[in-house]
PDB file of C-alpha atoms in Angstrom:
ATOM      1  CA  MET A   1      -0.081   0.038  -0.043  1.00 49.00           C
ATOM      2  CA  PRO A   2       2.077   3.454  -1.430  1.00 48.00           C
ATOM      3  CA  GLU A   3       0.395   5.716   1.183  1.00 55.00           C
ATOM      4  CA  ALA A   4      -1.194   5.631   4.356  1.00 55.00           C
ATOM      5  CA  SER A   5      -5.000   5.933   4.675  1.00 56.00           C
ATOM      6  CA  PRO A   6      -6.607   8.622   6.380  1.00 57.00           C
ATOM      7  CA  ARG A   7      -9.255   5.881   7.153  1.00 64.00           C
ATOM      8  CA  GLY A   8      -7.233   3.346   8.416  1.00 84.00           C
ATOM      9  CA  THR A   9      -5.356   0.609   5.763  1.00 91.00           C
ATOM     10  CA  TYR A  10      -6.595  -2.457   7.786  1.00 92.00           C
ATOM     11  CA  LEU A  11     -10.058  -0.931   6.626  1.00 90.00           C
ATOM     12  CA  VAL A  12      -9.013  -0.444   3.648  1.00 92.00           C
ATOM     13  CA  ILE A  13      -7.275  -4.045   2.900  1.00 94.00           C
ATOM     14  CA  ALA A  14     -10.612  -5.584   4.655  1.00 92.00           C
ATOM     15  CA  GLU A  15     -12.913  -3.653   2.179  1.00 91.00           C
ATOM     16  CA  ALA A  16     -10.945  -4.468  -0.830  1.00 92.00           C
ATOM     17  CA  LEU A  17     -11.316  -8.527   0.351  1.00 92.00           C
ATOM     18  CA  ARG A  18     -14.735  -8.197   0.807  1.00 88.00           C
ATOM     19  CA  SER A  19     -15.057  -6.681  -2.577  1.00 88.00           C
ATOM     20  CA  GLU A  20     -13.165  -9.670  -4.070  1.00 86.00           C
ATOM     21  CA  ILE A  21     -14.958 -12.167  -2.112  1.00 83.00           C
ATOM     22  CA  GLN A  22     -18.548 -10.961  -3.516  1.00 80.00           C
ATOM     23  CA  ALA A  23     -17.205 -10.624  -6.776  1.00 80.00           C
ATOM     24  CA  GLU A  24     -16.313 -14.462  -6.585  1.00 73.00           C
ATOM     25  CA  GLN A  25     -12.742 -14.196  -7.275  1.00 58.00           C
ATOM     26  CA  GLY A  26     -10.677 -17.093  -6.170  1.00 59.00           C
ATOM     27  CA  GLY A  27     -11.827 -19.971  -3.979  1.00 66.00           C
ATOM     28  CA  ASP A  28     -13.170 -20.401  -0.683  1.00 78.00           C
ATOM     29  CA  THR A  29      -9.588 -20.086   1.199  1.00 81.00           C
ATOM     30  CA  LEU A  30      -7.887 -16.813   1.226  1.00 88.00           C
ATOM     31  CA  PRO A  31      -4.394 -16.877   0.379  1.00 89.00           C
ATOM     32  CA  SER A  32      -2.359 -17.071   3.574  1.00 90.00           C
ATOM     33  CA  GLU A  33      -1.248 -13.914   5.573  1.00 92.00           C
ATOM     34  CA  ALA A  34       2.249 -13.999   3.951  1.00 93.00           C
ATOM     35  CA  GLY A  35       0.438 -13.497   0.912  1.00 93.00           C
ATOM     36  CA  LEU A  36      -1.607 -10.919   1.470  1.00 94.00           C
ATOM     37  CA  MET A  37       1.187  -9.128   3.299  1.00 95.00           C
ATOM     38  CA  HIS A  38       2.869  -9.367   0.166  1.00 95.00           C
ATOM     39  CA  SER A  39       0.224  -8.186  -2.188  1.00 94.00           C
ATOM     40  CA  HIS A  40      -0.938  -5.234  -0.185  1.00 94.00           C
ATOM     41  CA  GLY A  41       2.685  -4.281   0.991  1.00 94.00           C
ATOM     42  CA  VAL A  42       1.518  -4.049   4.605  1.00 94.00           C
ATOM     43  CA  SER A  43       2.534  -6.137   7.947  1.00 94.00           C
ATOM     44  CA  ARG A  44       0.802  -9.305   9.156  1.00 93.00           C
ATOM     45  CA  ASN A  45      -0.458  -7.233  12.159  1.00 94.00           C
ATOM     46  CA  THR A  46      -2.661  -4.693   9.413  1.00 94.00           C
ATOM     47  CA  ILE A  47      -3.238  -7.983   7.576  1.00 94.00           C
ATOM     48  CA  ARG A  48      -4.704  -9.833  11.005  1.00 93.00           C
ATOM     49  CA  ARG A  49      -6.516  -6.427  11.671  1.00 93.00           C
ATOM     50  CA  ALA A  50      -8.131  -6.678   8.259  1.00 93.00           C
ATOM     51  CA  LEU A  51      -8.992 -10.098   8.872  1.00 94.00           C
ATOM     52  CA  LYS A  52     -10.797  -9.735  12.161  1.00 91.00           C
ATOM     53  CA  VAL A  53     -13.047  -7.120  10.237  1.00 89.00           C
ATOM     54  CA  LEU A  54     -14.007  -9.479   8.027  1.00 89.00           C
ATOM     55  CA  GLU A  55     -14.710 -11.998  10.592  1.00 86.00           C
ATOM     56  CA  ALA A  56     -16.420 -10.129  12.913  1.00 81.00           C
ATOM     57  CA  ASP A  57     -18.670  -9.528  10.066  1.00 78.00           C
ATOM     58  CA  GLY A  58     -19.216 -12.936   9.593  1.00 78.00           C
ATOM     59  CA  VAL A  59     -17.382 -12.961   6.086  1.00 85.00           C
ATOM     60  CA  VAL A  60     -14.338 -15.390   6.947  1.00 86.00           C
ATOM     61  CA  GLU A  61     -13.806 -17.895   9.192  1.00 83.00           C
ATOM     62  CA  SER A  62     -10.285 -18.866  10.694  1.00 83.00           C
ATOM     63  CA  ALA A  63      -9.687 -22.602  10.054  1.00 77.00           C
ATOM     64  CA  PRO A  64      -7.053 -24.210  11.226  1.00 76.00           C
ATOM     65  CA  GLY A  65      -4.936 -26.198   9.453  1.00 74.00           C
ATOM     66  CA  ILE A  66      -6.342 -24.246   6.490  1.00 77.00           C
ATOM     67  CA  GLY A  67      -5.844 -20.466   6.827  1.00 85.00           C
ATOM     68  CA  TRP A  68      -8.765 -18.152   6.411  1.00 88.00           C
ATOM     69  CA  ARG A  69     -11.866 -19.337   4.390  1.00 86.00           C
ATOM     70  CA  VAL A  70     -14.660 -17.230   3.064  1.00 86.00           C
ATOM     71  CA  VAL A  71     -18.074 -18.376   4.888  1.00 81.00           C
ATOM     72  CA  ARG A  72     -20.694 -18.935   2.332  1.00 71.00           C
ATOM     73  CA  GLY A  73     -24.321 -18.020   2.095  1.00 66.00           C
ATOM     74  CA  GLY A  74     -26.078 -16.020   4.755  1.00 61.00           C
ATOM     75  CA  ASP A  75     -25.968 -12.129   5.129  1.00 64.00           C
ATOM     76  CA  ARG A  76     -22.670 -10.763   2.952  1.00 61.00           C
ATOM     77  CA  ARG A  77     -22.728  -7.177   4.215  1.00 72.00           C
ATOM     78  CA  SER A  78     -21.421  -5.471   6.146  1.00 75.00           C
ATOM     79  CA  LEU A  79     -21.804  -4.784  10.202  1.00 81.00           C
ATOM     80  CA  ALA A  80     -21.858  -1.122   9.365  1.00 84.00           C
ATOM     81  CA  GLN A  81     -24.338  -1.604   6.519  1.00 85.00           C
ATOM     82  CA  ARG A  82     -26.487  -4.466   8.726  1.00 87.00           C
ATOM     83  CA  MET A  83     -27.011  -1.526  11.245  1.00 91.00           C
ATOM     84  CA  THR A  84     -27.229   1.031   9.138  1.00 92.00           C
ATOM     85  CA  ASP A  85     -30.362  -0.717   7.731  1.00 92.00           C
ATOM     86  CA  VAL A  86     -32.100  -1.230  11.078  1.00 93.00           C
ATOM     87  CA  ILE A  87     -33.258   2.062  10.824  1.00 93.00           C
ATOM     88  CA  LYS A  88     -35.184   0.959   7.840  1.00 91.00           C
ATOM     89  CA  GLU A  89     -35.635  -2.196   8.432  1.00 92.00           C
ATOM     90  CA  ASP A  90     -37.307  -1.245  11.870  1.00 93.00           C
ATOM     91  CA  SER A  91     -39.329   1.804  10.402  1.00 93.00           C
ATOM     92  CA  LEU A  92     -37.291   3.749  12.862  1.00 92.00           C
ATOM     93  CA  SER A  93     -37.991   7.664  12.021  1.00 92.00           C
ATOM     94  CA  VAL A  94     -35.462  10.730  13.471  1.00 92.00           C
ATOM     95  CA  GLY A  95     -35.995  10.959  16.999  1.00 91.00           C
ATOM     96  CA  ASP A  96     -36.714   7.340  18.078  1.00 92.00           C
ATOM     97  CA  THR A  97     -34.994   5.080  20.228  1.00 93.00           C
ATOM     98  CA  TYR A  98     -32.242   2.994  18.465  1.00 96.00           C
ATOM     99  CA  PRO A  99     -31.654  -0.994  19.492  1.00 95.00           C
ATOM    100  CA  SER A 100     -28.748  -1.177  22.465  1.00 93.00           C
ATOM    101  CA  GLU A 101     -25.515  -2.481  22.036  1.00 92.00           C
ATOM    102  CA  ALA A 102     -26.725  -5.759  24.117  1.00 92.00           C
ATOM    103  CA  LYS A 103     -29.410  -6.153  21.278  1.00 94.00           C
ATOM    104  CA  LEU A 104     -27.202  -5.140  18.676  1.00 93.00           C
ATOM    105  CA  CYS A 105     -24.731  -7.869  19.521  1.00 87.00           C
ATOM    106  CA  GLU A 106     -27.639 -10.310  19.747  1.00 88.00           C
ATOM    107  CA  ARG A 107     -29.651  -9.655  16.323  1.00 87.00           C
ATOM    108  CA  PHE A 108     -26.011  -9.834  14.950  1.00 82.00           C
ATOM    109  CA  ASP A 109     -23.797 -12.435  16.915  1.00 78.00           C
ATOM    110  CA  ALA A 110     -21.465  -9.570  16.838  1.00 78.00           C
ATOM    111  CA  SER A 111     -19.107  -8.884  19.359  1.00 80.00           C
ATOM    112  CA  ARG A 112     -19.754  -5.555  21.943  1.00 85.00           C
ATOM    113  CA  THR A 113     -16.276  -4.097  20.449  1.00 85.00           C
ATOM    114  CA  ALA A 114     -17.326  -4.521  16.889  1.00 82.00           C
ATOM    115  CA  VAL A 115     -21.073  -3.027  17.879  1.00 88.00           C
ATOM    116  CA  ARG A 116     -19.398  -0.314  19.563  1.00 90.00           C
ATOM    117  CA  ARG A 117     -17.258   0.752  16.662  1.00 87.00           C
ATOM    118  CA  VAL A 118     -20.023   0.975  14.258  1.00 89.00           C
ATOM    119  CA  LEU A 119     -21.988   2.834  16.466  1.00 93.00           C
ATOM    120  CA  ALA A 120     -19.261   5.605  16.666  1.00 91.00           C
ATOM    121  CA  GLN A 121     -19.187   5.099  13.046  1.00 89.00           C
ATOM    122  CA  MET A 122     -22.757   5.712  12.979  1.00 92.00           C
ATOM    123  CA  GLU A 123     -22.843   8.735  15.460  1.00 92.00           C
ATOM    124  CA  GLY A 124     -19.302  10.466  13.465  1.00 90.00           C
ATOM    125  CA  ASN A 125     -21.742  10.139  10.125  1.00 90.00           C
ATOM    126  CA  GLY A 126     -24.665  12.443  11.791  1.00 92.00           C
ATOM    127  CA  LEU A 127     -27.111   9.296  11.693  1.00 94.00           C
ATOM    128  CA  LEU A 128     -27.093   8.226  15.450  1.00 95.00           C
ATOM    129  CA  ALA A 129     -27.278  10.769  18.833  1.00 94.00           C
ATOM    130  CA  THR A 130     -26.521   9.788  22.426  1.00 91.00           C
ATOM    131  CA  VAL A 131     -28.833  11.172  24.891  1.00 83.00           C
ATOM    132  CA  HIS A 132     -27.777  10.878  27.988  1.00 84.00           C
ATOM    133  CA  GLY A 133     -29.922   8.619  30.186  1.00 82.00           C
ATOM    134  CA  LYS A 134     -31.897   7.486  27.403  1.00 80.00           C
ATOM    135  CA  GLY A 135     -29.592   5.446  25.011  1.00 89.00           C
ATOM    136  CA  ARG A 136     -29.161   6.788  20.944  1.00 94.00           C
ATOM    137  CA  THR A 137     -31.897   7.852  19.242  1.00 93.00           C
ATOM    138  CA  VAL A 138     -32.131   8.296  15.234  1.00 94.00           C
ATOM    139  CA  ARG A 139     -30.903  11.508  14.127  1.00 93.00           C
ATOM    140  CA  ALA A 140     -30.752  11.296  10.426  1.00 91.00           C
ATOM    141  CA  LEU A 141     -32.583   8.799   8.324  1.00 90.00           C
ATOM    142  CA  PRO A 142     -29.909   6.946   5.388  1.00 87.00           C
ATOM    143  CA  THR A 143     -29.844   7.602   2.364  1.00 80.00           C
ATOM    144  CA  PRO A 144     -28.714   5.812  -0.824  1.00 70.00           C
ATOM    145  CA  THR A 145     -25.238   7.476  -0.622  1.00 58.00           C
ATOM    146  CA  THR A 146     -24.839   7.729   3.213  1.00 50.00           C
ATOM    147  CA  ARG A 147     -21.934   5.071   3.873  1.00 50.00           C
ATOM    148  CA  PRO A 148     -21.125   3.696   7.340  1.00 53.00           C
TER     149      PRO A 148
END
């Protein structure tokens, strides 16, 4: 990767891998971590962080003795997209209460850390607001161009 990304290099790599998987380029297993390091020009730690993002989103899983493999079937949207889509799916309006962290963790079978990361992105994008003592509320409705 020739230059650092303001978004975080590991997130850029995670999205590139997600795009490759969605385009079904390649088989059921990903290249080795060393191969990914070489092709992206980054350290092993950066590759592992990218893979952990994809694992939290249910796109890949670690397979002992094999490496990382693609999880076939199921919802292929990122956790961020699925959490943004909750607003539409649950028919939430501006001012409505957004589901709690615990309910989101259960709904998406995701770690609290992953859910908190996405909630912070959604707040940063102006979709949610935190109201002291009341949790999070919908601040704006997502548009087709709103990216988590």
